[in-house]
GROMACS .gro file of C-alpha atoms in nm:
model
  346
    1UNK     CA    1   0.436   0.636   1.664
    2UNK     CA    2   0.710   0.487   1.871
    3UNK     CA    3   0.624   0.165   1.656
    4UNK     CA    4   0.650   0.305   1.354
    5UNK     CA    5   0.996   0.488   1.377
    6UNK     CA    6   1.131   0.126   1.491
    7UNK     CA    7   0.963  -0.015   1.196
    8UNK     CA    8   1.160   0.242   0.961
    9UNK     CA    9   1.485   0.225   1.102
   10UNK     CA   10   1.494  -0.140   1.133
   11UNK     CA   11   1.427  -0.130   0.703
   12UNK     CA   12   1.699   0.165   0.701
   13UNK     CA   13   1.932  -0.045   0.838
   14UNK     CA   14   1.844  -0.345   0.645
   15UNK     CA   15   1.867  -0.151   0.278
   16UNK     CA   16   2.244   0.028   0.430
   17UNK     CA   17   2.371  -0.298   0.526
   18UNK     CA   18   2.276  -0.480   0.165
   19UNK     CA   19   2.409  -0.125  -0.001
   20UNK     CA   20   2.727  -0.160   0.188
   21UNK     CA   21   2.793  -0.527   0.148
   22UNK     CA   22   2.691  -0.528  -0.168
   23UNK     CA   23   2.911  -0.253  -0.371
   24UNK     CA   24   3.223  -0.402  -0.124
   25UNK     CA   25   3.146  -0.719  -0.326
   26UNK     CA   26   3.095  -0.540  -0.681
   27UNK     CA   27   3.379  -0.329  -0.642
   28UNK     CA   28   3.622  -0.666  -0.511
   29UNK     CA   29   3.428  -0.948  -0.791
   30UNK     CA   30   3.547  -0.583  -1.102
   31UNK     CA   31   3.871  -0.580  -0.910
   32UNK     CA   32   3.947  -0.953  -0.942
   33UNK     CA   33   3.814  -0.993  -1.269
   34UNK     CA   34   4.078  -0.683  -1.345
   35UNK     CA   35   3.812  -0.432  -1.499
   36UNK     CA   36   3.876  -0.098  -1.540
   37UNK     CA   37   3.715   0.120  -1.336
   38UNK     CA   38   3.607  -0.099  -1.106
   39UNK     CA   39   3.493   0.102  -0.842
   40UNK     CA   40   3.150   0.196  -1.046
   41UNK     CA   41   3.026  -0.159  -1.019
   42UNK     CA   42   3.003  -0.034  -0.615
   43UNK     CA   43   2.815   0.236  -0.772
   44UNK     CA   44   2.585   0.082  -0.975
   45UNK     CA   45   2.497  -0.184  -0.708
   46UNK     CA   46   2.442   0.070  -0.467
   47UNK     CA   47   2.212   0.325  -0.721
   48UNK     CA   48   2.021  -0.038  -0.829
   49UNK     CA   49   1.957  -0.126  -0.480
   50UNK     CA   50   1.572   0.012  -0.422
   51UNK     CA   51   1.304  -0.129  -0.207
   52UNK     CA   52   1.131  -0.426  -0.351
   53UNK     CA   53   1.255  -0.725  -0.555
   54UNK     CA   54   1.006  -0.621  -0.831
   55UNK     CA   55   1.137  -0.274  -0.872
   56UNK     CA   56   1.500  -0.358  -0.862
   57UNK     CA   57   1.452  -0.650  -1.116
   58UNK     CA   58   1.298  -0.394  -1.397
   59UNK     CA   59   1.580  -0.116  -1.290
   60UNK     CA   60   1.847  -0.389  -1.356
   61UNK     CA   61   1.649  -0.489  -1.719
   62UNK     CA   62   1.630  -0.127  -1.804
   63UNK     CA   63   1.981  -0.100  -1.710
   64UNK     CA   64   2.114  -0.372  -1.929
   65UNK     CA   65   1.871  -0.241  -2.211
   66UNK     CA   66   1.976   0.132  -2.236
   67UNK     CA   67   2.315   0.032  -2.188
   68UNK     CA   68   2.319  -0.044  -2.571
   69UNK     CA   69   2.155   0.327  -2.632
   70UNK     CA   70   2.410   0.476  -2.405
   71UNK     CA   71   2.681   0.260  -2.641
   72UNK     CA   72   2.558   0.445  -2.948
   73UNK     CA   73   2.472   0.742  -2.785
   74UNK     CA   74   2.820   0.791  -2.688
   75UNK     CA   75   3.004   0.641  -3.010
   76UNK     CA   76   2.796   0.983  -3.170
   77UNK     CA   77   2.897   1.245  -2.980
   78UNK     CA   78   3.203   1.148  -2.787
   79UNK     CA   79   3.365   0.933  -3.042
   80UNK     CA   80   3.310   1.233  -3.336
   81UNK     CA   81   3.312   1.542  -3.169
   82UNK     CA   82   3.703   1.676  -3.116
   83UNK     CA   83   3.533   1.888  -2.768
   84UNK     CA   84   3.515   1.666  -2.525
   85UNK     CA   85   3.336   1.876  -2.274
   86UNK     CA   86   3.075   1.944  -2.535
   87UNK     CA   87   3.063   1.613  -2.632
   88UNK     CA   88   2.984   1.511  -2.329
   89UNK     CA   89   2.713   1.788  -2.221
   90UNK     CA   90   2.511   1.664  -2.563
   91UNK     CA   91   2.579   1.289  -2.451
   92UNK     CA   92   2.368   1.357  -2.124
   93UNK     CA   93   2.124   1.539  -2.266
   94UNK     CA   94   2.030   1.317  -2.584
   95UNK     CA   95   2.005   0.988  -2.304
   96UNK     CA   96   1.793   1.251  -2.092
   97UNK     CA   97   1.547   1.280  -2.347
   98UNK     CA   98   1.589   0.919  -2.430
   99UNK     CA   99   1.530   0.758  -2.106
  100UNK     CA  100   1.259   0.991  -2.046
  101UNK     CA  101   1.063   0.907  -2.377
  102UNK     CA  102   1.127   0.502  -2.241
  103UNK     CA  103   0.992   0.631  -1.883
  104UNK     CA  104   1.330   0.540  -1.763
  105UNK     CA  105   1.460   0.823  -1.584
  106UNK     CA  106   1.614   0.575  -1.319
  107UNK     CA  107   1.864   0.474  -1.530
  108UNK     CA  108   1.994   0.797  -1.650
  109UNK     CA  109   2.261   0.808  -1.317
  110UNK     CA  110   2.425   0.519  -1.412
  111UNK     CA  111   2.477   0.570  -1.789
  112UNK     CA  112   2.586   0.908  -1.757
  113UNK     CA  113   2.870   0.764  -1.567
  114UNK     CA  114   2.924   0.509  -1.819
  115UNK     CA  115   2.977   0.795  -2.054
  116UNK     CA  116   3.247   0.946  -1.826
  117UNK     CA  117   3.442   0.578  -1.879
  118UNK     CA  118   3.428   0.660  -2.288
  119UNK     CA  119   3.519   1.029  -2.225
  120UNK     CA  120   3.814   0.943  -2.043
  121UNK     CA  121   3.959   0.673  -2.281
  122UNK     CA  122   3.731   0.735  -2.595
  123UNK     CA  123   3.741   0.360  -2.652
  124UNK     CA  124   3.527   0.244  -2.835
  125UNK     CA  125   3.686  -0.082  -2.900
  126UNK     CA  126   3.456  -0.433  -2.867
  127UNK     CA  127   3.680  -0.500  -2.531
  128UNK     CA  128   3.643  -0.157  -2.362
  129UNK     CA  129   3.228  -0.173  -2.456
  130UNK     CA  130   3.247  -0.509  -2.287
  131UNK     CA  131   3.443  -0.358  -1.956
  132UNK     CA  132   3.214  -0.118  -1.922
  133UNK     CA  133   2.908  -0.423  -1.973
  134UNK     CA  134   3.065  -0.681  -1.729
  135UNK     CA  135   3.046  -0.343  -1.470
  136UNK     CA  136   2.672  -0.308  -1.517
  137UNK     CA  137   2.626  -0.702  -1.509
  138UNK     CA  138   2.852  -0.701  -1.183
  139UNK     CA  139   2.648  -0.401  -0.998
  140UNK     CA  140   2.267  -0.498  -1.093
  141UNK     CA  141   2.347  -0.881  -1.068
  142UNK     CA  142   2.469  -0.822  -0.720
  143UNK     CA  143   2.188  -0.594  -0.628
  144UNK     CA  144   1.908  -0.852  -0.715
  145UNK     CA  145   2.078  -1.129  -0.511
  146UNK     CA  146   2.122  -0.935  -0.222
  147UNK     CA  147   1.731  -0.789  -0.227
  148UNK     CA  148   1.660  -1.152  -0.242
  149UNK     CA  149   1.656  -1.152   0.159
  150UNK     CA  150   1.387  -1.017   0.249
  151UNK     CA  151   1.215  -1.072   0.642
  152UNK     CA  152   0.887  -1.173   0.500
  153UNK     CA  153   0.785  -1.345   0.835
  154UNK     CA  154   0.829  -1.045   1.003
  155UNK     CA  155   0.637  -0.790   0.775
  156UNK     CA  156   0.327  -1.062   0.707
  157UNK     CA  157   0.328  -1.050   1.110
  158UNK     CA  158   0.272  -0.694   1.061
  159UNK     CA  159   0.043  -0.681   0.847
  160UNK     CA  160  -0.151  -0.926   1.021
  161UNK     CA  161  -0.080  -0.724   1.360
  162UNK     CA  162  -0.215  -0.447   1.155
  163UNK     CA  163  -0.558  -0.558   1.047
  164UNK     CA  164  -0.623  -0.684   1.379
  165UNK     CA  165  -0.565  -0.306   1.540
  166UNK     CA  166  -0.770  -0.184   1.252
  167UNK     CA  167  -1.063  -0.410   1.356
  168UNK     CA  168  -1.039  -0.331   1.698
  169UNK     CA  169  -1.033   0.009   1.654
  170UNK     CA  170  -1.307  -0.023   1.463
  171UNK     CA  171  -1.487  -0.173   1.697
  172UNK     CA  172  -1.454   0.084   1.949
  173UNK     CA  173  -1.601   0.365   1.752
  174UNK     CA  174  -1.863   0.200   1.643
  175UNK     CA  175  -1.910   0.146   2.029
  176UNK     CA  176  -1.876   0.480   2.128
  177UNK     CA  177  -2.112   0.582   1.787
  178UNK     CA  178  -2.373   0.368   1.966
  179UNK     CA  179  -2.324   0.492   2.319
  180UNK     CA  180  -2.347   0.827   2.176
  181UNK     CA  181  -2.696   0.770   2.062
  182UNK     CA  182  -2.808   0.635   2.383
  183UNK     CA  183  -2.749   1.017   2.516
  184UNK     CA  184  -2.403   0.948   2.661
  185UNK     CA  185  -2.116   1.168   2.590
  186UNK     CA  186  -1.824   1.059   2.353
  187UNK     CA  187  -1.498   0.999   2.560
  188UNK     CA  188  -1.248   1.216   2.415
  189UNK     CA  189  -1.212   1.298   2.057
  190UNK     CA  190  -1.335   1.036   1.870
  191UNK     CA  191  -1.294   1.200   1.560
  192UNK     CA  192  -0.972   1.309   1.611
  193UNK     CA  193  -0.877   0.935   1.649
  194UNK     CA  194  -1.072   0.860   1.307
  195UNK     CA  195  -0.842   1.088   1.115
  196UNK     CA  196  -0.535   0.970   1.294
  197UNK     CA  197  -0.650   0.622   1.201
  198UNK     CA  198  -0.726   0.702   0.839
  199UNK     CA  199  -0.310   0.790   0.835
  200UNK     CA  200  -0.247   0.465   0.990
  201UNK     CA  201  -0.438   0.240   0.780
  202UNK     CA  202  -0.241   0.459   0.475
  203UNK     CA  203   0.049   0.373   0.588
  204UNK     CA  204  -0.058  -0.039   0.623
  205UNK     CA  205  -0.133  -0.015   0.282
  206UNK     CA  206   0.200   0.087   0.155
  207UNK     CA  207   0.340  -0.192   0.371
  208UNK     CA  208   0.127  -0.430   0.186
  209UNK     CA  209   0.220  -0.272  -0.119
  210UNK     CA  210   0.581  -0.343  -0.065
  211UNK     CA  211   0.507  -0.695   0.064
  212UNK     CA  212   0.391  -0.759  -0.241
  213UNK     CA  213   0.646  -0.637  -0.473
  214UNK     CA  214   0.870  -0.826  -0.306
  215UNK     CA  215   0.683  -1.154  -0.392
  216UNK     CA  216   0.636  -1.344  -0.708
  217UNK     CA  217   0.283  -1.406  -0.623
  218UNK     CA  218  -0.023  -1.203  -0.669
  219UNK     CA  219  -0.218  -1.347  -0.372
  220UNK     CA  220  -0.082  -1.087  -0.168
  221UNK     CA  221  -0.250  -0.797  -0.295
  222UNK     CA  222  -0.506  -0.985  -0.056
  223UNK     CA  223  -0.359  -0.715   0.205
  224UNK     CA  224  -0.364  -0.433  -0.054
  225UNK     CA  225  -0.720  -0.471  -0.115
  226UNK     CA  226  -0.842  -0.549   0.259
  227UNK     CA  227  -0.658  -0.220   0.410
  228UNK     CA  228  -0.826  -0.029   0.120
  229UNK     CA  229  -1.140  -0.136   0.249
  230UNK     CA  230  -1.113  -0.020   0.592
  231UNK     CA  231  -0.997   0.311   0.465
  232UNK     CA  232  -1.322   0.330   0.278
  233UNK     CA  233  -1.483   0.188   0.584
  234UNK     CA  234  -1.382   0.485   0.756
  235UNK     CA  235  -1.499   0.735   0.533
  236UNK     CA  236  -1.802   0.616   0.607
  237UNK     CA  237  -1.773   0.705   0.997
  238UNK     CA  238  -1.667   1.068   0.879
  239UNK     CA  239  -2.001   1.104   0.694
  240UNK     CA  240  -2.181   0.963   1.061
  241UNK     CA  241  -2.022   1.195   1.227
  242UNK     CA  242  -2.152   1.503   1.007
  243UNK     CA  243  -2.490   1.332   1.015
  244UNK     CA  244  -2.485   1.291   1.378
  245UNK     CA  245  -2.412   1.645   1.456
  246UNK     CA  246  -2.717   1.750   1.318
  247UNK     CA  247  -2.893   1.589   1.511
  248UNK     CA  248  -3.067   1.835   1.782
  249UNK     CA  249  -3.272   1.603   2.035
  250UNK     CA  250  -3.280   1.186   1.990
  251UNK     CA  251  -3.553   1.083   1.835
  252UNK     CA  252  -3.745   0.735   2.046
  253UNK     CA  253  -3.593   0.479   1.732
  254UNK     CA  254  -3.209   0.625   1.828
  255UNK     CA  255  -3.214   0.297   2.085
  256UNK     CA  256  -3.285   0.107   1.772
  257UNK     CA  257  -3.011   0.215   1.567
  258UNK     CA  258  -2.759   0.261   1.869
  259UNK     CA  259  -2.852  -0.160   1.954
  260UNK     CA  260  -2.806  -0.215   1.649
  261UNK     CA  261  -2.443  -0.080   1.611
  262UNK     CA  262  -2.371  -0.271   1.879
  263UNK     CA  263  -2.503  -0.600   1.730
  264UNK     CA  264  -2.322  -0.498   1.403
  265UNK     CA  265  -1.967  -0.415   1.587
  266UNK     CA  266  -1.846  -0.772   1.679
  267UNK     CA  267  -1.879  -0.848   1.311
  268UNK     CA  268  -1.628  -0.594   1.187
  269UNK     CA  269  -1.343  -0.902   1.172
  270UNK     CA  270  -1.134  -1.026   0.879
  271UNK     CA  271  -1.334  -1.335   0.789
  272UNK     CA  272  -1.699  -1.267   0.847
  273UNK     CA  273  -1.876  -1.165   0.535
  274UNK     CA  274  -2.220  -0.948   0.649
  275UNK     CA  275  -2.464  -1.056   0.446
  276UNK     CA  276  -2.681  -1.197   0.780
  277UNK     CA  277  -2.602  -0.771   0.931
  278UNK     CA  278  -2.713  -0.666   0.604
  279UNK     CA  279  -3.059  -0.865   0.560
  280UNK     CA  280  -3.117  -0.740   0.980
  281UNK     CA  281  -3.045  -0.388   0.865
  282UNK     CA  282  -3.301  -0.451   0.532
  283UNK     CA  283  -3.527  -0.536   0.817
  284UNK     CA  284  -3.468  -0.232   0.991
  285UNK     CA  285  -3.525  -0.071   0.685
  286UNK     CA  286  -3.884  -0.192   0.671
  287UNK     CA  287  -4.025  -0.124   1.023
  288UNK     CA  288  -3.904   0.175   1.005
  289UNK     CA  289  -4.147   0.258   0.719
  290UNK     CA  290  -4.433   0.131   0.918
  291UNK     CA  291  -4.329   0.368   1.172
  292UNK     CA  292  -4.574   0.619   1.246
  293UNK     CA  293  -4.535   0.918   1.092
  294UNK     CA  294  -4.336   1.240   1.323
  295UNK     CA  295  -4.559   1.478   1.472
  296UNK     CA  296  -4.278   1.807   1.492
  297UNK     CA  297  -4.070   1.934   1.330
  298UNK     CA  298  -3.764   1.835   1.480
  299UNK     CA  299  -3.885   1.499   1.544
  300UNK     CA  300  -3.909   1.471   1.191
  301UNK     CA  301  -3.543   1.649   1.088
  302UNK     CA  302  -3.378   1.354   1.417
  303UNK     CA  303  -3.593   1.093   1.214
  304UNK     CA  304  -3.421   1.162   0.850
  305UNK     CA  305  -3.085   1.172   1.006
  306UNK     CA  306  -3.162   0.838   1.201
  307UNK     CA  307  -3.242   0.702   0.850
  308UNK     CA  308  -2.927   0.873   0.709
  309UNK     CA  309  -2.726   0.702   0.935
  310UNK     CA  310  -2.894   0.345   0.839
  311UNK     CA  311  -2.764   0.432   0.504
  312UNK     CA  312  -2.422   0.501   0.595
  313UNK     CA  313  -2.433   0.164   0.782
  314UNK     CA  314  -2.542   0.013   0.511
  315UNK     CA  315  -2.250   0.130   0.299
  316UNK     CA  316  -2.033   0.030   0.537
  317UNK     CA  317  -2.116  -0.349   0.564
  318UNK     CA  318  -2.117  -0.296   0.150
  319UNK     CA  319  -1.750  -0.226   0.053
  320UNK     CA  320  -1.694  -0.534   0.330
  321UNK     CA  321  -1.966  -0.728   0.092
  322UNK     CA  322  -1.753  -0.621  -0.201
  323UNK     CA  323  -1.458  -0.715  -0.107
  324UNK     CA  324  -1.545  -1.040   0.036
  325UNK     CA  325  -1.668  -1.126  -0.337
  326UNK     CA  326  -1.379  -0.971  -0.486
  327UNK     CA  327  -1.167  -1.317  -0.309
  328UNK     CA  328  -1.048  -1.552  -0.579
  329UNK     CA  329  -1.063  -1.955  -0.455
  330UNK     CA  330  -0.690  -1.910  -0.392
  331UNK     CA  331  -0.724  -1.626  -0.194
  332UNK     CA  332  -1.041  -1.807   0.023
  333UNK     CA  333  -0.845  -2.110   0.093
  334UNK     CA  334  -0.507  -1.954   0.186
  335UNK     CA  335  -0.642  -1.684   0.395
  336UNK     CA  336  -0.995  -1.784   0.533
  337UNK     CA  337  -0.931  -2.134   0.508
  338UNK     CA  338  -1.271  -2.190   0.334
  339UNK     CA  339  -1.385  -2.256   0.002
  340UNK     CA  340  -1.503  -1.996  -0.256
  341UNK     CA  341  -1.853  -2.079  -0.148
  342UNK     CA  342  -1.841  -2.048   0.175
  343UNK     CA  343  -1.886  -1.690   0.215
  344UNK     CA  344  -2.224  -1.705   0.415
  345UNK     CA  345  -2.186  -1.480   0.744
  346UNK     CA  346  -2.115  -1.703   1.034
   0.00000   0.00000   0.00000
C-alpha cells in the first residue's frame, strides 16, 4: 500500500509539473505572438494534458477537427441571433449534441470557450477565426511535446518488479495449497491474501495499459496480456479453495496431488511454458483411473474433489499454455530471448 501511494503521487506530481510548465509556456508563446486572449492557450494546454501520449495525441486531432464545427456552429447562432445570451446557450448545446454524436465529449470544454471569444467580439472575420486557431495549435501542440517525457525506465522496472511479486506470490499459495493437503493447517488467511492479490494484479494491468499508450509500439501489450493471465490464474485458486472445503477427511492420493503442487510451483515463472507439467498431470490423469475403485462413501465424495482439483490445475497451467502461444516472434525474442519455436518447457 505504502508503495502504491508513492507510485501515485510521484505521477501526480509529474502530470502538475508538465500542466504548470506547460500553460506558463502557452500563455507566454499567445502573448508574444500578440493573440488575443491569450491566456486560453494555458487553458487548453492544461484541459489537453491527460495521461498517455496516445490519448492526448487523438484529444489534440479532435481538437483541431471540431474546431471547424465550433467555427460554423458559432457563425449560426452567435453571428445571427441579436440575443447574445441565447445565442450562446443554443451554441453549447448544438456542439453538445455534436461532439457527442462524434464520441467527442472531451472536446466540448475547450470549444465552448472558444465560443465565449466570438460572443465577446462577434468576429467572425478570417483573422479573428485564425486567433482563435493559432490558440488551439499553441495549447495542444504544447501539450503533446511536453507528454513526450515520459520515465519509461522506471515504469518497465515496475512492471517487471510486478510480475516477479506476482510469481512469487504465486508460488506461495500453491505451497501452502499443497501443505494443506498433507493435513497441515493454512497459516493465516490465505484467501484473504488471494483476493487482495486479485486487486493488485488489477491494478498492474492498468499500469501496463498506460505503458503502452504511451508507446508507439504494440509489443508492449506483452504486459497487458501476461498480468491478465495471472488474474485468470487466480480465479482458478478461488475455485480450489471452494473445492477444497468440501473436502471432509483426505483421501490416501491427497499426497499425490499435494507433491505434485509442489513439483508444479517452481514452474509458475515468466518464461517457462508447461507443456512438460501438463503431459505429468495427463499422467496423473491416467493412474488415477486405474485406481481402485472407493469403498465409502466419503472416500468416494474426497476422491471426486481430489479429481476436481486436478482439473482446476489443469486449467491453470492452460491459460499459461495460451498465452505462451499467443507470443508473436517479436515478442519471443525481445522478452524471452528465444525464438518462436522455442517454447518447449525447460
Amino acid at each position: 500500500m505504502k508503495r502504491k501511494k508513492k507510485k501515485e503521487w510521484k505521477k501526480l506530481l509529474l502530470r502538475a509539473m508538465k500542466i504548470a510548465v506547460g500553460s506558463s509556456a502557452a500563455i507566454w508563446l499567445a502573448q508574444s505572438l500578440g493573440l488575443q486572449y491569450a491566456v486560453s492557450a494555458g487553458s487548453i494546454t492544461l484541459l489537453t494534458l491527460v495521461t498517455t501520449k496516445w490519448e492526448t495525441l487523438k484529444l489534440s486531432l479532435y481538437r483541431l477537427i471540431t474546431f471547424g464545427v465550433t467555427v460554423v456552429l458559432a457563425g449560426i447562432t452567435i453571428g445571427v441571433m441579436e440575443s447574445g445570451w441565447v445565442a450562446y446557450g443554443i451554441f453549447v448545446l448544438l456542439l453538445i449534441g455534436v461532439c457527442h454524436l462524434l464520441g467527442w465529449q472531451a472536446t466540448i470544454s475547450v470549444n465552448s470557450v472558444i465560443g465565449t471569444h466570438f460572443l465577446m467580439t462577434e468576429d467572425f472575420g478570417f483573422g479573428f477565426i485564425f486567433n482563435e486557431f493559432l490558440l488551439v495549435l499553441i495549447g495542444i501542440s504544447i501539450a503533446v511535446v511536453l507528454n513526450l517525457f515520459y520515465d519509461y525506465r522506471h515504469q518497465k522496472n515496475g512492471l517487471i518488479s510486478g510480475m516477479r511479486y506476482t510469481e512469487q506470490q504465486l508460488q506461495k499459495v500453491l505451497g501452502e495449497l499443497a501443505e494443506y493437503l498433507t493435513g497441515r493447517e493454512m497459516q493465516g488467511s490465505v484467501w484473504d491474501d488471494v483476493c487482495r492479490l486479485e486487486g493488485e494484479i488489477e491494478e498492474f494491468v492498468r499500469d501496463a495499459c498506460e505503458y503502452q499508450d504511451n508507446t508507439f509500439q504494440s509489443h508492449p501489450g506483452y504486459y497487458i496480456d501476461y498480468f491478465e493471465m495471472r488474474l485468470r490464474q487466480f480465479g482458478v485458486l478461488h475455485n480450489l479453495h471452494y473445492e477444497i472445503k468440501k473436502i471432509r477427511s483426505m483421501p490416501r492420493q491427497a499426497k499425490i496431488v499435494s507433491d505434485y503442487i509442489v513439483y508444479m510451483a517452481p514452474y509458475v515463472v515468466e518464461t517457462n511454458s508447461p507443456e512438460a507439467q501438463i503431459r505429468k498431470l495427463e499422467e496423473m490423469f491416467a493412474e488415477m483411473k486405474e485406481e481402485p475403485l472407493p469403498a465409502t462413501r466419503e472416500e468416494f465424495e474426497g476422491r471426486a474433489v481430489l479429481y476436481h482439483i486436478l482439473m482446476d490445475l489443469e486449467e491453470f497451467l492452460v491459460f499459461k499454455k495460451r498465452f505462451v502461444e499467443s507470443l508473436d516472434k517479436k515478442q519471443m525474442e525481445r522478452y524471452w530471448k528465444k525464438e518462436r519455436a522455442g517454447t518447449t518447457a525447460e
